[in-house]
mmCIF file of C-alpha atoms in Angstrom:
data_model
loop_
_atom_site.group_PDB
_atom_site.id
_atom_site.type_symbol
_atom_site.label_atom_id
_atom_site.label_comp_id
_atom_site.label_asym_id
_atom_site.label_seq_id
_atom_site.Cartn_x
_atom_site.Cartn_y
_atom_site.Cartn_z
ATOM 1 C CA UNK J 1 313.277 186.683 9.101
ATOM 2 C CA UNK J 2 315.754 187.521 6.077
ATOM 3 C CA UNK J 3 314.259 187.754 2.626
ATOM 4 C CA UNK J 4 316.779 184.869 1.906
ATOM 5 C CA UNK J 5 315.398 182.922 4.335
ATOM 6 C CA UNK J 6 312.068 183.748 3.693
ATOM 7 C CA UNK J 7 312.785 182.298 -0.156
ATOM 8 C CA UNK J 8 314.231 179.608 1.184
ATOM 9 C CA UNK J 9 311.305 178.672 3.296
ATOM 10 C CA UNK J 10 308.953 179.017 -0.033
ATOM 11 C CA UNK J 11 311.311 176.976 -1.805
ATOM 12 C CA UNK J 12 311.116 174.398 1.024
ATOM 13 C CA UNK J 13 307.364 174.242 1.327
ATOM 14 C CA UNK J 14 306.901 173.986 -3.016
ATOM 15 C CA UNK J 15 308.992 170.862 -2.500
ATOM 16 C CA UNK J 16 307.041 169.063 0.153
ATOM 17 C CA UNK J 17 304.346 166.414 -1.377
ATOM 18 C CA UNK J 18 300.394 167.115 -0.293
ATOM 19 C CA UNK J 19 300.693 164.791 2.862
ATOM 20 C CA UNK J 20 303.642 166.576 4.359
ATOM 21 C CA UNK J 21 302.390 170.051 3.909
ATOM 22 C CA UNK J 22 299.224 169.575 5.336
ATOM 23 C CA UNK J 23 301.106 167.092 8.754
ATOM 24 C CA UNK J 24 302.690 170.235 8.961
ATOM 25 C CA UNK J 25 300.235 172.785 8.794
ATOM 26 C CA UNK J 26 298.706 170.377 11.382
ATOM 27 C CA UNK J 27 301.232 170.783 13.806
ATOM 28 C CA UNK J 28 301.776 174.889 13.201
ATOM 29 C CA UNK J 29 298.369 175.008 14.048
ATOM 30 C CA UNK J 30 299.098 172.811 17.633
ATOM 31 C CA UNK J 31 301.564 175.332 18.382
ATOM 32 C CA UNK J 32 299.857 178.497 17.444
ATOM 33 C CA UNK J 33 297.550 177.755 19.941
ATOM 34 C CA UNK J 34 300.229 176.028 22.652
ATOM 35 C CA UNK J 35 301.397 179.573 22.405
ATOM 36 C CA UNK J 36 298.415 181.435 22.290
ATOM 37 C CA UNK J 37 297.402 180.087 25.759
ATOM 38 C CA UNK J 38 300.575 180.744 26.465
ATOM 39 C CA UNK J 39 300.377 184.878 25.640
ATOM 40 C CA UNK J 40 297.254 184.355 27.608
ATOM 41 C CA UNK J 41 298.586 183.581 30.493
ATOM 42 C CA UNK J 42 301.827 186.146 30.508
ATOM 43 C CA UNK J 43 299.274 188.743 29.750
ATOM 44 C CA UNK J 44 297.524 187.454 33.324
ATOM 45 C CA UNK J 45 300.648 187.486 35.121
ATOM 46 C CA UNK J 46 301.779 191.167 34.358
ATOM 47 C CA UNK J 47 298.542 192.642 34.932
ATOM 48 C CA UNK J 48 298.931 190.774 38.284
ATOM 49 C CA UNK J 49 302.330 192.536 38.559
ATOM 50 C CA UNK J 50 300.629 196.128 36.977
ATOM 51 C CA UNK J 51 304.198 195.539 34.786
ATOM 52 C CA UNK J 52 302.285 197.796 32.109
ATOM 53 C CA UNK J 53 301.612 200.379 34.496
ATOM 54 C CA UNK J 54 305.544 200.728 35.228
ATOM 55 C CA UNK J 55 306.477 200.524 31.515
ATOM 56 C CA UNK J 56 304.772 203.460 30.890
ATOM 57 C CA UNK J 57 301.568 202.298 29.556
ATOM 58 C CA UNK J 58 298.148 203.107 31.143
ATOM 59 C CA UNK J 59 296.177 199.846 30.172
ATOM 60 C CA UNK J 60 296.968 196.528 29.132
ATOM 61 C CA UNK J 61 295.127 197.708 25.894
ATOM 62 C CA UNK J 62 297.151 200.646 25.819
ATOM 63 C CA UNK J 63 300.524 198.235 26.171
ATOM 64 C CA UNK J 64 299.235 195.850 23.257
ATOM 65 C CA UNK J 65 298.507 198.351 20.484
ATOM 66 C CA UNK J 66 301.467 200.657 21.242
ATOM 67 C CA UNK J 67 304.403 197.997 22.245
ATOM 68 C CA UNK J 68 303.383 195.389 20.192
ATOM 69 C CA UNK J 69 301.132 197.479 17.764
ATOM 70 C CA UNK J 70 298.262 195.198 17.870
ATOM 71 C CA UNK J 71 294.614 196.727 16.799
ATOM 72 C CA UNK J 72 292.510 197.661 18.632
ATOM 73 C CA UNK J 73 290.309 194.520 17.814
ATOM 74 C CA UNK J 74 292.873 191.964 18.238
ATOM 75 C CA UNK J 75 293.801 193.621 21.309
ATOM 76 C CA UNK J 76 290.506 193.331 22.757
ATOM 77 C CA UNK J 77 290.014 190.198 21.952
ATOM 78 C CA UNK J 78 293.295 188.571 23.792
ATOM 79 C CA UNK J 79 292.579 190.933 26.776
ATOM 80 C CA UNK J 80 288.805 189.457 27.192
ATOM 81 C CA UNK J 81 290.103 185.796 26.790
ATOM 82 C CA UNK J 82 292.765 186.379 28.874
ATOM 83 C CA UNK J 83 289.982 187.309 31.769
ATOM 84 C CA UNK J 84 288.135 184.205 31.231
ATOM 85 C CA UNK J 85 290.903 182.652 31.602
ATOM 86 C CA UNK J 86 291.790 184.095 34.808
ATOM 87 C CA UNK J 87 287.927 183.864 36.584
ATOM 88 C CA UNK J 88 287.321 180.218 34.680
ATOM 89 C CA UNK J 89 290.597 178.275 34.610
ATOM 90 C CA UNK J 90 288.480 175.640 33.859
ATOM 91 C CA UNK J 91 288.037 176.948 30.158
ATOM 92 C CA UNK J 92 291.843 176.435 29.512
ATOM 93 C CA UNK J 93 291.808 172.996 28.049
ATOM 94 C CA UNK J 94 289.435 173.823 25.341
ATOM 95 C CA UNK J 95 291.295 177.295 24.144
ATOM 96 C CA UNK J 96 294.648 174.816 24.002
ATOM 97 C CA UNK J 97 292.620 171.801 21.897
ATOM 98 C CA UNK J 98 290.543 174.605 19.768
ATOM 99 C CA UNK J 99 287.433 173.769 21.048
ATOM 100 C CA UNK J 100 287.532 177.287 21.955
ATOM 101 C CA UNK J 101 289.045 180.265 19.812
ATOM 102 C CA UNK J 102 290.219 183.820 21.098
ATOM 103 C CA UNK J 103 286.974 184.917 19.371
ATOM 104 C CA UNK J 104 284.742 183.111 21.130
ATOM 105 C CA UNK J 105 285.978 183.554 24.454
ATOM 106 C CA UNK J 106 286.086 187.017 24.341
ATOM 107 C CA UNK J 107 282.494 187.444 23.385
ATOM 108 C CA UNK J 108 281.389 184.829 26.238
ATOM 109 C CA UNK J 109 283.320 186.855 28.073
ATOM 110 C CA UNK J 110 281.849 189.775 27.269
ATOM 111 C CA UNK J 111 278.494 187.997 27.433
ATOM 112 C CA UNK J 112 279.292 186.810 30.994
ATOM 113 C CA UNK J 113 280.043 190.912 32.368
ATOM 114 C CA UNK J 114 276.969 192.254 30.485
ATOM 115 C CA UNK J 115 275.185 189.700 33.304
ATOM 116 C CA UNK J 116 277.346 190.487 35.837
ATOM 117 C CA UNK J 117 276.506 194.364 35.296
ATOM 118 C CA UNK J 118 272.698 193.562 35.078
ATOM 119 C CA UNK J 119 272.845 191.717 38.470
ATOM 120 C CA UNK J 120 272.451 188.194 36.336
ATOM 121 C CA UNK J 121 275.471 186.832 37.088
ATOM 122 C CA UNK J 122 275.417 183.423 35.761
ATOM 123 C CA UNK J 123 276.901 180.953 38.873
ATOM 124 C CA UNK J 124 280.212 179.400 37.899
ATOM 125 C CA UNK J 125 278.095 175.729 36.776
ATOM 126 C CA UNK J 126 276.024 177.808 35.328
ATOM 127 C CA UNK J 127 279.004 179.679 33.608
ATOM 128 C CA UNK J 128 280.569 175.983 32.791
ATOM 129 C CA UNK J 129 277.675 174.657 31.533
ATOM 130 C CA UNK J 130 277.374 177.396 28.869
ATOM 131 C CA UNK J 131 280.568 177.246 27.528
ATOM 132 C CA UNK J 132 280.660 173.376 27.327
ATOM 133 C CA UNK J 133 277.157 173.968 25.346
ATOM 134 C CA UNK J 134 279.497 176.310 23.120
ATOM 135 C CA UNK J 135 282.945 174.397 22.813
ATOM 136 C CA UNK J 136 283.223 173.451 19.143
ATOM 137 C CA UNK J 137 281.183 176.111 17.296
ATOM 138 C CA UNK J 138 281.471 178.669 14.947
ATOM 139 C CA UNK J 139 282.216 181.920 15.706
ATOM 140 C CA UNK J 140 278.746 182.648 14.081
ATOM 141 C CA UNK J 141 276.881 180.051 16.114
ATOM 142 C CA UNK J 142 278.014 181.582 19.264
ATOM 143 C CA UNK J 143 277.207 184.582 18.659
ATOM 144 C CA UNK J 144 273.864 183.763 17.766
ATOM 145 C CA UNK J 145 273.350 181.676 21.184
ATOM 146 C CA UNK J 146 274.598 184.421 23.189
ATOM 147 C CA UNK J 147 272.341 187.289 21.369
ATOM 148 C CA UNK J 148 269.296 184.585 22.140
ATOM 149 C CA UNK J 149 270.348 185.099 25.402
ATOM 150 C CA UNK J 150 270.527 188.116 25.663
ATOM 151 C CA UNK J 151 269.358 190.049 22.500
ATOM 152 C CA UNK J 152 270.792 192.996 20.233
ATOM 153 C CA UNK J 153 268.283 195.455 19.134
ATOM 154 C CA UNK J 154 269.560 197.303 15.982
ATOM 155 C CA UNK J 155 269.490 201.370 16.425
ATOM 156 C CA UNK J 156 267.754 203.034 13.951
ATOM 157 C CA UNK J 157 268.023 206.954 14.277
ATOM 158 C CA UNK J 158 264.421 207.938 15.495
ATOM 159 C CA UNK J 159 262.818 209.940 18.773
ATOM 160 C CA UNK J 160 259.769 208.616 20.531
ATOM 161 C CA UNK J 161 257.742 209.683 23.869
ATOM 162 C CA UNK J 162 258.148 207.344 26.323
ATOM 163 C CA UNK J 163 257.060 209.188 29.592
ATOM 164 C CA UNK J 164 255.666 212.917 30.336
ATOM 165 C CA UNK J 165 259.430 214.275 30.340
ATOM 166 C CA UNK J 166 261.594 211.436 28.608
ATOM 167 C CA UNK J 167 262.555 211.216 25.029
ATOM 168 C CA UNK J 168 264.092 208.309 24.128
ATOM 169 C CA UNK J 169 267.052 208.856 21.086
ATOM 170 C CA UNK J 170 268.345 205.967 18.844
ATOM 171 C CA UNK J 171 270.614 206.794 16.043
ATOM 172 C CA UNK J 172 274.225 205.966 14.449
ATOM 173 C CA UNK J 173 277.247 207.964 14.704
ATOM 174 C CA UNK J 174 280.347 208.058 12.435
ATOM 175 C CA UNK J 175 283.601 206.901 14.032
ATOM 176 C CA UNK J 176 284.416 210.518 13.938
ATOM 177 C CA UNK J 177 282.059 211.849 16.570
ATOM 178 C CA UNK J 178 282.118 208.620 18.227
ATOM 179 C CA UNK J 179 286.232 209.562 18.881
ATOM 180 C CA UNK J 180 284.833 213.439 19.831
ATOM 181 C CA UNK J 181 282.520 212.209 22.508
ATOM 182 C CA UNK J 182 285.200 209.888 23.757
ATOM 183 C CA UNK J 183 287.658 212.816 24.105
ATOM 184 C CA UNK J 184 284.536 214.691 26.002
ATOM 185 C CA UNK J 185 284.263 211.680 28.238
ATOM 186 C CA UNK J 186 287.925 211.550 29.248
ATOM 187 C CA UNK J 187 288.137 215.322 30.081
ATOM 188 C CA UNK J 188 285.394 215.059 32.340
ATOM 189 C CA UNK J 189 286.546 211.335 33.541
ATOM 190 C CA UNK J 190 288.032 212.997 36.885
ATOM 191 C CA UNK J 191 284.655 214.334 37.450
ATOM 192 C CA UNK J 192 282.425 211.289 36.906
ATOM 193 C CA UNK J 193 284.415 208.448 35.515
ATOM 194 C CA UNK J 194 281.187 206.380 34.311
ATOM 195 C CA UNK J 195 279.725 208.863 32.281
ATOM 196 C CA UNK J 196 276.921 207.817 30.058
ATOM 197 C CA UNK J 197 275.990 208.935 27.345
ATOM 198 C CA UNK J 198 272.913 210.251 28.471
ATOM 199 C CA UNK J 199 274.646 212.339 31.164
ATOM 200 C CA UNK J 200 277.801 213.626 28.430
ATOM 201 C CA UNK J 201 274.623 215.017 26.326
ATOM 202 C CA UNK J 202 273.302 216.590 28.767
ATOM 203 C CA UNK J 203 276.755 218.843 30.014
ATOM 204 C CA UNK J 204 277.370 219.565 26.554
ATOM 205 C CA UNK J 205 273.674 221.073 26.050
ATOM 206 C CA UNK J 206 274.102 222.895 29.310
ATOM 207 C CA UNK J 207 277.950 224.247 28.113
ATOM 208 C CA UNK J 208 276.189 224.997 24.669
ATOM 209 C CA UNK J 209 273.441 227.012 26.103
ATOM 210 C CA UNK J 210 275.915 228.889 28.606
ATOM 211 C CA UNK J 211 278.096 229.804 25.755
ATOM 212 C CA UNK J 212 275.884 230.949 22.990
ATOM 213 C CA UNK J 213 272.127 231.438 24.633
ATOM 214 C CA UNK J 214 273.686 233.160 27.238
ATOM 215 C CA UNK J 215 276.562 234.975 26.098
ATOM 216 C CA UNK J 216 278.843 234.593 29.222
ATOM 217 C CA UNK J 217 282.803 234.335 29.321
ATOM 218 C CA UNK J 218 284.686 234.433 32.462
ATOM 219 C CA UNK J 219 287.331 236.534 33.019
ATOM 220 C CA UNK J 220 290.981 235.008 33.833
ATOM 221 C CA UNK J 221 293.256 237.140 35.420
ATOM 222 C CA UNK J 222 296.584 236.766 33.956
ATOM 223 C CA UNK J 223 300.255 236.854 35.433
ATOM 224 C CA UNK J 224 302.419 233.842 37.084
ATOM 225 C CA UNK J 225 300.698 230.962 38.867
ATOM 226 C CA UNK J 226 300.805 231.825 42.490
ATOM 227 C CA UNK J 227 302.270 228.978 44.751
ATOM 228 C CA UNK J 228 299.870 228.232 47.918
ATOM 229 C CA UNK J 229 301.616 227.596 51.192
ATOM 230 C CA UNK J 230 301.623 223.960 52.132
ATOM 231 C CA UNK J 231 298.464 222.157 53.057
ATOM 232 C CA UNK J 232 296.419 225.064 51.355
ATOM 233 C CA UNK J 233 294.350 224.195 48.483
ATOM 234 C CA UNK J 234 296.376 224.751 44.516
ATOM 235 C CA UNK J 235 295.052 227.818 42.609
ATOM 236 C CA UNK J 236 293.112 227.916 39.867
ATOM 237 C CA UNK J 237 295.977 229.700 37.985
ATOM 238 C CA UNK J 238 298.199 226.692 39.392
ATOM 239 C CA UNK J 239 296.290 223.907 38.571
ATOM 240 C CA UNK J 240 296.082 225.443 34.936
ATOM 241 C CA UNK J 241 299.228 225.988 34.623
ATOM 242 C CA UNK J 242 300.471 222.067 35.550
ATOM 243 C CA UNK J 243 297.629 220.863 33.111
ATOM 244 C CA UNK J 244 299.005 223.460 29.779
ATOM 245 C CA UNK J 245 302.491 222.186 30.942
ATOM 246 C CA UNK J 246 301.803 218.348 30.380
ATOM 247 C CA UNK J 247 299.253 219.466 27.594
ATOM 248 C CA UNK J 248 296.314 217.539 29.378
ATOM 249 C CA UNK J 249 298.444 214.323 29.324
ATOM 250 C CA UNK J 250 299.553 211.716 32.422
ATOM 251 C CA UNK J 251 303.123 212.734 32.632
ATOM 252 C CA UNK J 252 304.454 209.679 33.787
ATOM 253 C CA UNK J 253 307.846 208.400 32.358
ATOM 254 C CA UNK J 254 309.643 205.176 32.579
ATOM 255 C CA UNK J 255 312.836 205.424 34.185
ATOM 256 C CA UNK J 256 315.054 203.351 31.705
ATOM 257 C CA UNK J 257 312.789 203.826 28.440
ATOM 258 C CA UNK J 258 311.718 207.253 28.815
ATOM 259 C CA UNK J 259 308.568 206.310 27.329
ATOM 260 C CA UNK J 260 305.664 208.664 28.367
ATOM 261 C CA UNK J 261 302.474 207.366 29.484
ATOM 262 C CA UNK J 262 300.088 210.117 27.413
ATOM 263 C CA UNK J 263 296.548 208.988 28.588
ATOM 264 C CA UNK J 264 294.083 211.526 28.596
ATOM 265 C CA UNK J 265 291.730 209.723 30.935
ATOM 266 C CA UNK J 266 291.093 210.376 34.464
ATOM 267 C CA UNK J 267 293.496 213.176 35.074
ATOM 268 C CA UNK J 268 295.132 214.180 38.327
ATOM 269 C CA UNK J 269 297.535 216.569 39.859
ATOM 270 C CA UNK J 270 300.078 215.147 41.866
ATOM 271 C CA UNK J 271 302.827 215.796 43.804
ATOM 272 C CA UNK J 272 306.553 214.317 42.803
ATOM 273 C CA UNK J 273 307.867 214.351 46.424
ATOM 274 C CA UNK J 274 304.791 214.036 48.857
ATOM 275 C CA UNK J 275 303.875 216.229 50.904
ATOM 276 C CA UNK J 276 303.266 213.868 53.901
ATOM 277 C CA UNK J 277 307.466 213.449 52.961
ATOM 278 C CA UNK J 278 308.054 217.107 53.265
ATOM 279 C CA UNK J 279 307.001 218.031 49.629
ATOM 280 C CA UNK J 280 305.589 221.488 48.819
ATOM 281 C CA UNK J 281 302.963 222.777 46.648
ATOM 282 C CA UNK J 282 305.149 224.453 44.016
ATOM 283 C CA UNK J 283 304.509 224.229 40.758
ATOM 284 C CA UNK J 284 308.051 222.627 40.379
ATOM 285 C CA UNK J 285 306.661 219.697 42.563
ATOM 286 C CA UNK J 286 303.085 219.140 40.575
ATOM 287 C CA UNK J 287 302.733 216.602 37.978
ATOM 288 C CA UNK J 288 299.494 215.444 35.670
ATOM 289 C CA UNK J 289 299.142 211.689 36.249
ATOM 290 C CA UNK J 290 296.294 209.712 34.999
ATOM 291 C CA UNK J 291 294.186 207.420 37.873
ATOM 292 C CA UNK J 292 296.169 204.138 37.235
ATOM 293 C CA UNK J 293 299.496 205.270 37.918
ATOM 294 C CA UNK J 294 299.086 208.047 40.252
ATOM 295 C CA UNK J 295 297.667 204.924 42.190
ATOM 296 C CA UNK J 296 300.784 202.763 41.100
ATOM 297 C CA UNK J 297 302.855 205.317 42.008
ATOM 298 C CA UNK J 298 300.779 205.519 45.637
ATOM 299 C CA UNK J 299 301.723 201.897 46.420
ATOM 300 C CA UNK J 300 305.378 202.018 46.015
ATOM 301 C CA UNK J 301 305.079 204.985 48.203
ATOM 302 C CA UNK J 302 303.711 203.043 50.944
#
């Protein structure tokens, strides 16, 4: 919208009497969330086509706070409701009418995978029930229902015995290290993509030790990558080499846009032309693709 416009509109509204501002407020609201469940549902239908994955992106979160610049909250937040949507099209009705805000859904949807996850999964009357017992409340209220359900302790920093060889830890982290261990997570994602935290804290006290308890640094041979005859297994010196030439980012690109996918998560060397098509193992033919589209890229290959 042009400033002009936009002082045109402020003129508009200064002239309208009490009645007719708030008929229309009314009916912006009506449509905000007509097209709300609308978003909803073209957010369903291209993750049902993976469209993200093809522009370039390597998550629908990913695609709503870097296309459409979104944070990372209100990204969330349409993603989750967008899922209840999908597994309860039941629910739709009440996110159109209100009964039902983004918010809400996508902490009963959250609420419903957190059961799911502890083999509680609520069955779908069960599921209906619930949010027909939560259609029409606050934000607040429902969170409070749900955290009866199934309550939040708050983490106070503290250690405490709880077995012969367990400790357990509780504490608070800045965002800061909370973005460091994240990084950790996603450069050993390939390895074990469900890392806990438990299990990150433990290979970082093992590198620590190595390094500075130990004193021990390998030895890398230098000179060009060598490139392995086909079918053999890539080199050390090779696979190094493909993952300081993409700087430890999926190198996938979007044939019209350009645009570079970038994720750090779940790395993986691939090959451009296949080698079941003839392709060979040279470091011409090796790309760094994250999980989701090396597996896109695997099904329009088939």
């Amino acid at each position: 919208m042009l400033m002009s416009e936009k002082k045109e509109l402020v003129m508009n509204l200064k002239h309208l009497s009490n009645q007719d501002l708030t008929s229309k407020l009314k009916l912006l609201v009506q449509e905000e969330r007509r097209l709300n469940l609308e978003l909803l549902h073209h957010l369903k239908e291209i993750e049902i086509r993976r469209l993200h994955l093809q522009l370039g992106y390597s998550s629908l979160f990913d695609y709503l706070t870097r296309e459409f610049s979104y944070s990372e909250d209100a990204a969330y937040q349409r993603i989750s409701a967008m899922r209840l949507l999908r597994d309860l099209p039941q629910v739709e009705k009440k996110i159109e009418s209100g009964e039902l805000s983004l918010t809400a859904a996508c902490k009963i949807q959250k609420y419903l995978q957190i059961e799911k996850k502890s083999e509680k999964a609520l069955a779908l009357v069960q599921a209906l029930e619930l949010i027909d017992s939560l259609a029409g409340k606050s934000t607040r209220q429902v969170e409070k229902e749900l955290a009866d359900r199934n309550p939040i302790v708050e983490i106070h920093e503290r250690a405490r015995a709880v077995g012969p060889d367990q400790i357990e830890l509780k504490m608070i982290i800045s965002e800061e290290t909370n973005i460091k261990l994240q990084r950790l997570k996603n450069l050993l994602s390939h390895k074990k993509p469900k890392m806990s935290y438990v299990e990150l804290l433990g290979q970082m006290a093992d590198l620590a030790l190595e390094k500075w308890d130990k004193a021990k640094q390998r030895n890398v041979s230098g000179g060009a990558p060598q490139k392995p005859a086909l079918g053999k297994a890539l080199s050390r010196s090779l696979q190094r080499h493909v993952w300081q030439q993409a700087q430890g980012r999926c190198q996938y690109r979007h044939p019209q846009s350009k645009k570079t996918c970038g994720s750090q998560f779940q790395l993986q060397i691939d090959h451009i032309h296949p080698r079941f098509h003839g392709g060979s193992n040279g470091k011409d033919n090796l790309q760094l693709l994250c999980a989701q589209h090396n597996r896109f890229k695997g099904v329009d290959l088939i």
